Short mmCIF file of the N, C-alpha and C atoms (twelve columns), coordinates in Angstrom:
data_MODEL
# 
_entry.id   MODEL 
# 
loop_
_atom_site.group_PDB 
_atom_site.id 
_atom_site.type_symbol 
_atom_site.label_atom_id 
_atom_site.label_alt_id 
_atom_site.label_comp_id 
_atom_site.label_asym_id 
_atom_site.label_seq_id 
_atom_site.Cartn_x 
_atom_site.Cartn_y 
_atom_site.Cartn_z 
_atom_site.pdbx_PDB_model_num 
ATOM 1   N N  . UNK A 1   141.393 99.864  111.071 1 
ATOM 2   C CA . UNK A 1   139.993 99.805  111.503 1 
ATOM 3   C C  . UNK A 1   139.576 100.092 113.010 1 
ATOM 4   N N  . UNK A 2   138.608 101.181 112.990 1 
ATOM 5   C CA . UNK A 2   138.077 101.363 114.508 1 
ATOM 6   C C  . UNK A 2   137.097 100.695 114.652 1 
ATOM 7   N N  . UNK A 3   136.976 99.888  115.723 1 
ATOM 8   C CA . UNK A 3   135.947 99.005  116.165 1 
ATOM 9   C C  . UNK A 3   135.517 99.894  117.602 1 
ATOM 10  N N  . UNK A 4   134.017 99.579  117.432 1 
ATOM 11  C CA . UNK A 4   133.521 100.339 118.642 1 
ATOM 12  C C  . UNK A 4   132.077 99.263  119.290 1 
ATOM 13  N N  . UNK A 5   132.638 99.246  120.625 1 
ATOM 14  C CA . UNK A 5   132.016 98.419  121.441 1 
ATOM 15  C C  . UNK A 5   130.434 98.828  121.745 1 
ATOM 16  N N  . UNK A 6   129.445 97.926  121.684 1 
ATOM 17  C CA . UNK A 6   128.323 98.451  121.900 1 
ATOM 18  C C  . UNK A 6   127.437 97.917  122.539 1 
ATOM 19  N N  . UNK A 7   127.016 98.498  123.856 1 
ATOM 20  C CA . UNK A 7   126.459 97.752  124.878 1 
ATOM 21  C C  . UNK A 7   124.801 97.384  124.451 1 
ATOM 22  N N  . UNK A 8   124.570 96.535  123.971 1 
ATOM 23  C CA . UNK A 8   122.959 96.245  123.339 1 
ATOM 24  C C  . UNK A 8   122.120 96.293  124.648 1 
ATOM 25  N N  . UNK A 9   122.382 95.895  125.887 1 
ATOM 26  C CA . UNK A 9   121.370 95.822  126.751 1 
ATOM 27  C C  . UNK A 9   121.166 97.715  126.947 1 
ATOM 28  N N  . UNK A 10  122.066 98.592  127.032 1 
ATOM 29  C CA . UNK A 10  121.770 99.912  127.032 1 
ATOM 30  C C  . UNK A 10  121.100 100.610 126.027 1 
ATOM 31  N N  . UNK A 11  121.260 99.975  124.683 1 
ATOM 32  C CA . UNK A 11  120.541 100.433 123.692 1 
ATOM 33  C C  . UNK A 11  119.000 99.767  123.363 1 
ATOM 34  N N  . UNK A 12  118.751 98.704  124.128 1 
ATOM 35  C CA . UNK A 12  117.525 98.103  124.056 1 
ATOM 36  C C  . UNK A 12  116.608 98.972  125.139 1 
ATOM 37  N N  . UNK A 13  117.326 99.433  126.499 1 
ATOM 38  C CA . UNK A 13  116.771 100.012 127.181 1 
ATOM 39  C C  . UNK A 13  115.901 101.720 126.479 1 
ATOM 40  N N  . UNK A 14  116.985 102.130 125.685 1 
ATOM 41  C CA . UNK A 14  116.767 103.235 125.223 1 
ATOM 42  C C  . UNK A 14  115.341 103.114 124.111 1 
ATOM 43  N N  . UNK A 15  115.203 102.138 123.460 1 
ATOM 44  C CA . UNK A 15  114.553 101.732 122.250 1 
ATOM 45  C C  . UNK A 15  113.080 101.841 123.144 1 
ATOM 46  N N  . UNK A 16  113.357 101.287 124.312 1 
ATOM 47  C CA . UNK A 16  111.709 100.889 125.189 1 
ATOM 48  C C  . UNK A 16  111.411 102.116 125.656 1 
ATOM 49  N N  . UNK A 17  112.253 103.081 125.783 1 
ATOM 50  C CA . UNK A 17  111.981 104.514 126.492 1 
ATOM 51  C C  . UNK A 17  111.190 105.024 125.594 1 
ATOM 52  N N  . UNK A 18  111.788 105.385 124.143 1 
ATOM 53  C CA . UNK A 18  111.304 105.787 122.816 1 
ATOM 54  C C  . UNK A 18  110.031 104.919 122.698 1 
ATOM 55  N N  . UNK A 19  109.640 103.576 122.887 1 
ATOM 56  C CA . UNK A 19  108.621 103.077 122.531 1 
ATOM 57  C C  . UNK A 19  107.545 103.707 123.620 1 
ATOM 58  N N  . UNK A 20  107.777 103.650 124.969 1 
ATOM 59  C CA . UNK A 20  106.821 104.555 125.990 1 
ATOM 60  C C  . UNK A 20  106.410 105.699 125.164 1 
ATOM 61  N N  . UNK A 21  107.107 106.543 124.956 1 
ATOM 62  C CA . UNK A 21  107.183 107.972 124.516 1 
ATOM 63  C C  . UNK A 21  106.107 107.704 123.607 1 
ATOM 64  N N  . UNK A 22  106.482 107.296 122.480 1 
ATOM 65  C CA . UNK A 22  105.369 107.118 121.279 1 
ATOM 66  C C  . UNK A 22  104.155 106.828 121.767 1 
ATOM 67  N N  . UNK A 23  104.114 105.797 122.733 1 
ATOM 68  C CA . UNK A 23  102.566 105.164 123.029 1 
ATOM 69  C C  . UNK A 23  102.026 106.292 123.885 1 
ATOM 70  N N  . UNK A 24  102.953 107.026 124.739 1 
ATOM 71  C CA . UNK A 24  102.070 108.156 125.573 1 
ATOM 72  C C  . UNK A 24  101.323 109.118 124.615 1 
ATOM 73  N N  . UNK A 25  102.471 109.460 123.863 1 
ATOM 74  C CA . UNK A 25  102.286 110.628 122.552 1 
ATOM 75  C C  . UNK A 25  100.901 110.137 121.967 1 
ATOM 76  N N  . UNK A 26  100.944 109.075 121.542 1 
ATOM 77  C CA . UNK A 26  99.704  108.815 120.738 1 
ATOM 78  C C  . UNK A 26  98.253  108.687 121.430 1 
ATOM 79  N N  . UNK A 27  98.494  108.436 122.834 1 
ATOM 80  C CA . UNK A 27  97.575  108.447 123.823 1 
ATOM 81  C C  . UNK A 27  96.921  109.805 124.296 1 
ATOM 82  N N  . UNK A 28  97.941  110.658 123.965 1 
ATOM 83  C CA . UNK A 28  97.956  112.246 124.081 1 
ATOM 84  C C  . UNK A 28  96.819  112.742 122.944 1 
ATOM 85  N N  . UNK A 29  97.522  112.018 121.853 1 
ATOM 86  C CA . UNK A 29  96.886  112.526 120.406 1 
ATOM 87  C C  . UNK A 29  95.061  112.110 120.460 1 
ATOM 88  N N  . UNK A 30  94.896  111.393 121.054 1 
ATOM 89  C CA . UNK A 30  93.478  110.992 121.276 1 
ATOM 90  C C  . UNK A 30  92.721  111.499 122.238 1 
ATOM 91  N N  . UNK A 31  93.150  111.623 123.430 1 
ATOM 92  C CA . UNK A 31  92.764  112.450 124.472 1 
ATOM 93  C C  . UNK A 31  92.753  113.870 124.337 1 
ATOM 94  N N  . UNK A 32  93.602  114.743 123.787 1 
ATOM 95  C CA . UNK A 32  93.596  116.079 123.784 1 
ATOM 96  C C  . UNK A 32  92.788  116.569 123.132 1 
ATOM 97  N N  . UNK A 33  92.019  116.332 122.070 1 
ATOM 98  C CA . UNK A 33  90.633  117.093 121.867 1 
ATOM 99  C C  . UNK A 33  89.488  117.080 122.517 1 
ATOM 100 N N  . UNK A 34  89.134  116.282 123.472 1 
ATOM 101 C CA . UNK A 34  88.417  116.379 124.450 1 
ATOM 102 C C  . UNK A 34  88.506  116.724 125.824 1 
ATOM 103 N N  . UNK A 35  90.178  117.077 126.142 1 
ATOM 104 C CA . UNK A 35  90.086  117.664 127.403 1 
ATOM 105 C C  . UNK A 35  90.418  119.261 127.230 1 
ATOM 106 N N  . UNK A 36  91.063  120.007 126.041 1 
ATOM 107 C CA . UNK A 36  91.570  121.288 125.769 1 
ATOM 108 C C  . UNK A 36  90.597  122.005 125.039 1 
ATOM 109 N N  . UNK A 37  90.542  123.163 124.777 1 
ATOM 110 C CA . UNK A 37  89.869  124.078 123.899 1 
ATOM 111 C C  . UNK A 37  90.247  123.527 122.395 1 
ATOM 112 N N  . UNK A 38  89.009  123.920 121.866 1 
ATOM 113 C CA . UNK A 38  88.751  123.335 120.579 1 
ATOM 114 C C  . UNK A 38  89.796  123.936 119.642 1 
ATOM 115 N N  . UNK A 39  90.009  125.257 119.819 1 
ATOM 116 C CA . UNK A 39  90.988  126.394 119.006 1 
ATOM 117 C C  . UNK A 39  92.028  125.977 119.045 1 
ATOM 118 N N  . UNK A 40  92.707  125.009 119.798 1 
ATOM 119 C CA . UNK A 40  94.101  124.808 119.927 1 
ATOM 120 C C  . UNK A 40  94.753  123.223 119.483 1 
ATOM 121 N N  . UNK A 41  93.119  122.561 119.106 1 
ATOM 122 C CA . UNK A 41  93.332  121.199 118.724 1 
ATOM 123 C C  . UNK A 41  94.801  120.924 117.552 1 
ATOM 124 N N  . UNK A 42  94.296  121.638 116.336 1 
ATOM 125 C CA . UNK A 42  95.050  121.641 115.538 1 
ATOM 126 C C  . UNK A 42  96.428  121.754 115.331 1 
ATOM 127 N N  . UNK A 43  96.999  123.050 116.276 1 
ATOM 128 C CA . UNK A 43  98.366  123.083 116.547 1 
ATOM 129 C C  . UNK A 43  98.824  122.161 117.421 1 
ATOM 130 N N  . UNK A 44  98.127  121.559 118.448 1 
ATOM 131 C CA . UNK A 44  98.507  120.784 119.291 1 
ATOM 132 C C  . UNK A 44  98.746  119.049 118.640 1 
ATOM 133 N N  . UNK A 45  97.697  119.020 117.801 1 
ATOM 134 C CA . UNK A 45  97.889  117.540 116.973 1 
ATOM 135 C C  . UNK A 45  99.324  117.635 116.102 1 
ATOM 136 N N  . UNK A 46  99.361  119.003 115.285 1 
ATOM 137 C CA . UNK A 46  100.428 118.932 114.651 1 
ATOM 138 C C  . UNK A 46  102.093 118.947 115.299 1 
ATOM 139 N N  . UNK A 47  101.709 119.516 116.441 1 
ATOM 140 C CA . UNK A 47  103.082 119.601 117.434 1 
ATOM 141 C C  . UNK A 47  103.534 117.634 117.768 1 
ATOM 142 N N  . UNK A 48  102.331 117.555 118.229 1 
ATOM 143 C CA . UNK A 48  102.756 115.917 118.767 1 
ATOM 144 C C  . UNK A 48  103.020 115.095 117.630 1 
ATOM 145 N N  . UNK A 49  102.427 115.206 116.432 1 
ATOM 146 C CA . UNK A 49  102.667 114.429 115.201 1 
ATOM 147 C C  . UNK A 49  104.508 114.893 114.745 1 
ATOM 148 N N  . UNK A 50  104.727 116.030 115.098 1 
ATOM 149 C CA . UNK A 50  106.089 116.373 114.706 1 
ATOM 150 C C  . UNK A 50  107.280 115.871 115.810 1 
ATOM 151 N N  . UNK A 51  106.672 115.568 117.150 1 
ATOM 152 C CA . UNK A 51  107.978 115.150 117.958 1 
ATOM 153 C C  . UNK A 51  107.740 113.769 117.771 1 
ATOM 154 N N  . UNK A 52  106.643 112.829 117.368 1 
ATOM 155 C CA . UNK A 52  106.611 111.476 117.263 1 
ATOM 156 C C  . UNK A 52  107.535 111.327 116.119 1 
ATOM 157 N N  . UNK A 53  107.519 111.984 114.808 1 
ATOM 158 C CA . UNK A 53  108.274 111.621 113.849 1 
ATOM 159 C C  . UNK A 53  109.592 111.837 113.818 1 
ATOM 160 N N  . UNK A 54  110.164 112.546 114.839 1 
ATOM 161 C CA . UNK A 54  111.307 113.206 115.321 1 
ATOM 162 C C  . UNK A 54  112.010 111.790 116.032 1 
ATOM 163 N N  . UNK A 55  111.239 111.487 116.701 1 
ATOM 164 C CA . UNK A 55  111.587 110.235 117.593 1 
ATOM 165 C C  . UNK A 55  111.947 108.831 116.699 1 
ATOM 166 N N  . UNK A 56  111.174 108.666 115.907 1 
ATOM 167 C CA . UNK A 56  111.093 107.510 114.901 1 
ATOM 168 C C  . UNK A 56  112.405 107.830 113.954 1 
ATOM 169 N N  . UNK A 57  112.519 108.994 113.358 1 
ATOM 170 C CA . UNK A 57  113.707 109.340 112.776 1 
ATOM 171 C C  . UNK A 57  115.025 109.328 113.614 1 
ATOM 172 N N  . UNK A 58  115.025 110.024 114.548 1 
ATOM 173 C CA . UNK A 58  116.335 109.902 115.557 1 
ATOM 174 C C  . UNK A 58  116.715 108.439 115.883 1 
ATOM 175 N N  . UNK A 59  115.889 107.786 116.660 1 
ATOM 176 C CA . UNK A 59  116.035 106.763 117.055 1 
ATOM 177 C C  . UNK A 59  115.514 104.998 116.301 1 
ATOM 178 N N  . UNK A 60  114.531 104.883 115.680 1 
ATOM 179 C CA . UNK A 60  114.349 103.885 114.575 1 
ATOM 180 C C  . UNK A 60  115.307 103.628 113.783 1 
ATOM 181 N N  . UNK A 61  115.370 104.800 112.880 1 
ATOM 182 C CA . UNK A 61  116.094 104.983 111.639 1 
ATOM 183 C C  . UNK A 61  117.283 105.533 111.671 1 
ATOM 184 N N  . UNK A 62  117.858 105.643 113.413 1 
ATOM 185 C CA . UNK A 62  119.142 105.746 113.568 1 
ATOM 186 C C  . UNK A 62  119.984 106.861 112.559 1 
ATOM 187 N N  . UNK A 63  119.233 108.132 112.682 1 
ATOM 188 C CA . UNK A 63  119.869 109.006 112.255 1 
ATOM 189 C C  . UNK A 63  120.423 110.200 113.394 1 
ATOM 190 N N  . UNK A 64  120.722 109.534 114.374 1 
ATOM 191 C CA . UNK A 64  120.956 110.393 115.844 1 
ATOM 192 C C  . UNK A 64  122.204 111.196 115.370 1 
ATOM 193 N N  . UNK A 65  123.258 110.579 114.998 1 
ATOM 194 C CA . UNK A 65  124.560 111.192 114.606 1 
ATOM 195 C C  . UNK A 65  124.772 111.886 113.020 1 
ATOM 196 N N  . UNK A 66  123.666 111.490 112.615 1 
ATOM 197 C CA . UNK A 66  123.773 111.945 111.137 1 
ATOM 198 C C  . UNK A 66  123.763 113.466 110.874 1 
ATOM 199 N N  . UNK A 67  124.634 114.447 110.628 1 
ATOM 200 C CA . UNK A 67  124.378 115.715 110.279 1 
ATOM 201 C C  . UNK A 67  123.772 116.187 109.133 1 
ATOM 202 N N  . UNK A 68  124.026 115.905 107.779 1 
ATOM 203 C CA . UNK A 68  123.463 116.100 106.787 1 
ATOM 204 C C  . UNK A 68  122.302 115.616 106.675 1 
ATOM 205 N N  . UNK A 69  121.761 114.502 106.910 1 
ATOM 206 C CA . UNK A 69  120.587 114.203 106.770 1 
ATOM 207 C C  . UNK A 69  119.443 114.558 107.678 1 
ATOM 208 N N  . UNK A 70  120.241 115.073 108.818 1 
ATOM 209 C CA . UNK A 70  119.531 115.611 109.799 1 
ATOM 210 C C  . UNK A 70  119.033 117.000 109.412 1 
ATOM 211 N N  . UNK A 71  119.892 117.664 108.408 1 
ATOM 212 C CA . UNK A 71  119.443 118.863 107.804 1 
ATOM 213 C C  . UNK A 71  118.582 118.665 106.950 1 
ATOM 214 N N  . UNK A 72  118.702 117.757 106.018 1 
ATOM 215 C CA . UNK A 72  117.505 117.512 105.018 1 
ATOM 216 C C  . UNK A 72  116.399 116.917 105.472 1 
ATOM 217 N N  . UNK A 73  116.277 116.470 106.634 1 
ATOM 218 C CA . UNK A 73  115.006 116.315 107.354 1 
ATOM 219 C C  . UNK A 73  114.566 117.204 107.405 1 
ATOM 220 N N  . UNK A 74  114.972 118.020 108.387 1 
ATOM 221 C CA . UNK A 74  114.481 119.101 108.839 1 
ATOM 222 C C  . UNK A 74  114.142 120.391 107.635 1 
ATOM 223 N N  . UNK A 75  114.480 120.124 106.352 1 
ATOM 224 C CA . UNK A 75  114.473 121.286 105.286 1 
ATOM 225 C C  . UNK A 75  113.052 120.397 104.711 1 
ATOM 226 N N  . UNK A 76  113.021 119.085 104.313 1 
ATOM 227 C CA . UNK A 76  111.866 118.485 104.296 1 
ATOM 228 C C  . UNK A 76  110.568 118.875 104.852 1 
ATOM 229 N N  . UNK A 77  110.621 118.753 106.587 1 
ATOM 230 C CA . UNK A 77  109.727 118.805 107.160 1 
ATOM 231 C C  . UNK A 77  109.028 120.402 107.097 1 
ATOM 232 N N  . UNK A 78  110.189 121.116 107.050 1 
ATOM 233 C CA . UNK A 78  109.636 122.675 106.718 1 
ATOM 234 C C  . UNK A 78  108.840 122.710 105.394 1 
ATOM 235 N N  . UNK A 79  109.349 121.971 104.431 1 
ATOM 236 C CA . UNK A 79  108.525 122.327 102.893 1 
ATOM 237 C C  . UNK A 79  107.218 121.546 103.176 1 
ATOM 238 N N  . UNK A 80  107.394 120.169 103.700 1 
ATOM 239 C CA . UNK A 80  105.763 119.589 103.947 1 
ATOM 240 C C  . UNK A 80  104.805 120.708 104.913 1 
ATOM 241 N N  . UNK A 81  105.527 121.137 105.770 1 
ATOM 242 C CA . UNK A 81  104.738 122.364 106.689 1 
ATOM 243 C C  . UNK A 81  104.212 123.243 105.842 1 
ATOM 244 N N  . UNK A 82  104.808 123.983 105.212 1 
ATOM 245 C CA . UNK A 82  104.418 125.305 104.112 1 
ATOM 246 C C  . UNK A 82  103.441 124.795 103.396 1 
ATOM 247 N N  . UNK A 83  103.537 123.568 102.526 1 
ATOM 248 C CA . UNK A 83  102.632 123.560 101.858 1 
ATOM 249 C C  . UNK A 83  101.581 122.857 102.305 1 
ATOM 250 N N  . UNK A 84  101.230 122.112 103.415 1 
ATOM 251 C CA . UNK A 84  100.229 121.515 104.318 1 
ATOM 252 C C  . UNK A 84  99.422  123.081 104.646 1 
ATOM 253 N N  . UNK A 85  100.053 124.136 105.191 1 
ATOM 254 C CA . UNK A 85  99.252  125.100 105.611 1 
ATOM 255 C C  . UNK A 85  98.922  125.748 104.485 1 
ATOM 256 N N  . UNK A 86  99.234  126.103 103.267 1 
ATOM 257 C CA . UNK A 86  98.865  126.658 102.133 1 
ATOM 258 C C  . UNK A 86  97.403  125.638 101.608 1 
ATOM 259 N N  . UNK A 87  97.720  124.538 101.637 1 
ATOM 260 C CA . UNK A 87  96.605  123.955 101.409 1 
ATOM 261 C C  . UNK A 87  95.514  123.594 102.296 1 
ATOM 262 N N  . UNK A 88  95.555  123.770 103.361 1 
ATOM 263 C CA . UNK A 88  94.524  123.960 104.521 1 
ATOM 264 C C  . UNK A 88  94.016  125.506 104.415 1 
ATOM 265 N N  . UNK A 89  94.873  126.388 104.215 1 
ATOM 266 C CA . UNK A 89  94.405  127.453 104.267 1 
ATOM 267 C C  . UNK A 89  93.661  127.902 102.793 1 
ATOM 268 N N  . UNK A 90  93.668  127.147 101.958 1 
ATOM 269 C CA . UNK A 90  92.824  127.297 100.445 1 
ATOM 270 C C  . UNK A 90  91.421  126.549 100.807 1 
ATOM 271 N N  . UNK A 91  91.612  125.517 101.651 1 
ATOM 272 C CA . UNK A 91  90.460  124.251 101.765 1 
ATOM 273 C C  . UNK A 91  89.328  124.703 103.029 1 
ATOM 274 N N  . UNK A 92  89.882  125.276 103.950 1 
ATOM 275 C CA . UNK A 92  89.268  125.516 105.020 1 
ATOM 276 C C  . UNK A 92  87.842  126.360 104.582 1 
ATOM 277 N N  . UNK A 93  88.266  127.684 104.020 1 
ATOM 278 C CA . UNK A 93  87.232  128.907 103.538 1 
ATOM 279 C C  . UNK A 93  86.156  128.278 102.723 1 
ATOM 280 N N  . UNK A 94  86.773  126.984 101.780 1 
ATOM 281 C CA . UNK A 94  85.785  126.610 100.878 1 
ATOM 282 C C  . UNK A 94  85.061  125.521 101.067 1 
ATOM 283 N N  . UNK A 95  85.151  124.959 102.526 1 
ATOM 284 C CA . UNK A 95  84.683  123.573 102.982 1 
ATOM 285 C C  . UNK A 95  83.411  123.704 102.811 1 
ATOM 286 N N  . UNK A 96  82.583  122.948 101.936 1 
ATOM 287 C CA . UNK A 96  81.435  122.854 101.585 1 
ATOM 288 C C  . UNK A 96  80.277  122.315 102.414 1 
ATOM 289 N N  . UNK A 97  80.511  121.528 103.499 1 
ATOM 290 C CA . UNK A 97  79.890  120.684 104.681 1 
ATOM 291 C C  . UNK A 97  80.024  121.367 105.781 1 
ATOM 292 N N  . UNK A 98  80.503  122.510 106.101 1 
ATOM 293 C CA . UNK A 98  80.684  123.126 107.312 1 
ATOM 294 C C  . UNK A 98  79.660  122.807 108.408 1 
ATOM 295 N N  . UNK A 99  78.434  123.028 108.288 1 
ATOM 296 C CA . UNK A 99  77.277  122.885 109.073 1 
ATOM 297 C C  . UNK A 99  77.177  121.595 109.628 1 
ATOM 298 N N  . UNK A 100 77.382  120.434 108.757 1 
ATOM 299 C CA . UNK A 100 77.285  118.855 109.129 1 
ATOM 300 C C  . UNK A 100 78.564  118.605 109.610 1 
ATOM 301 N N  . UNK A 101 79.871  119.323 109.958 1 
ATOM 302 C CA . UNK A 101 81.055  118.637 110.297 1 
ATOM 303 C C  . UNK A 101 80.920  119.249 111.901 1 
ATOM 304 N N  . UNK A 102 81.654  118.238 112.747 1 
ATOM 305 C CA . UNK A 102 81.740  118.571 114.311 1 
ATOM 306 C C  . UNK A 102 82.926  119.012 114.624 1 
ATOM 307 N N  . UNK A 103 83.575  119.586 113.630 1 
ATOM 308 C CA . UNK A 103 84.623  120.383 113.667 1 
ATOM 309 C C  . UNK A 103 84.384  121.615 113.206 1 
ATOM 310 N N  . UNK A 104 83.852  122.239 112.177 1 
ATOM 311 C CA . UNK A 104 83.700  123.185 111.874 1 
ATOM 312 C C  . UNK A 104 82.165  123.866 112.199 1 
ATOM 313 N N  . UNK A 105 80.937  123.253 112.743 1 
ATOM 314 C CA . UNK A 105 79.884  123.483 113.078 1 
ATOM 315 C C  . UNK A 105 80.109  124.680 114.150 1 
ATOM 316 N N  . UNK A 106 78.832  125.570 114.123 1 
ATOM 317 C CA . UNK A 106 79.048  126.482 115.269 1 
ATOM 318 C C  . UNK A 106 78.688  125.936 116.326 1 
ATOM 319 N N  . UNK A 107 78.931  126.323 117.611 1 
ATOM 320 C CA . UNK A 107 78.717  125.447 118.801 1 
ATOM 321 C C  . UNK A 107 77.487  126.259 119.423 1 
ATOM 322 N N  . UNK A 108 76.400  125.773 120.020 1 
ATOM 323 C CA . UNK A 108 75.442  126.209 120.760 1 
ATOM 324 C C  . UNK A 108 75.716  126.441 122.056 1 
ATOM 325 N N  . UNK A 109 75.538  127.710 122.587 1 
ATOM 326 C CA . UNK A 109 75.852  127.850 123.928 1 
ATOM 327 C C  . UNK A 109 74.402  127.765 124.844 1 
# 
């Protein structure tokens, strides 16, 4: 039987660093649409969400050393992204409240 000595103090520091990273990314999620161009908001929000999901999967769900599960997670993420893009691609041109929406309404210069 192979026993592994675990330094819980070091592990706790890693978890706190990940927590701080998640909190900072959440803050960036709320601030980003107001600071940068509206055209890049969707892509930036999706990128931040993927990074946050990756941090949660790797550290809090203890999948850091798992190879097969990691590949399955990336494959599932790819599938969800493809279907999401397809649904958004179909939905956006048919959005019926475009003039009332603060996202799709034309900006007055």
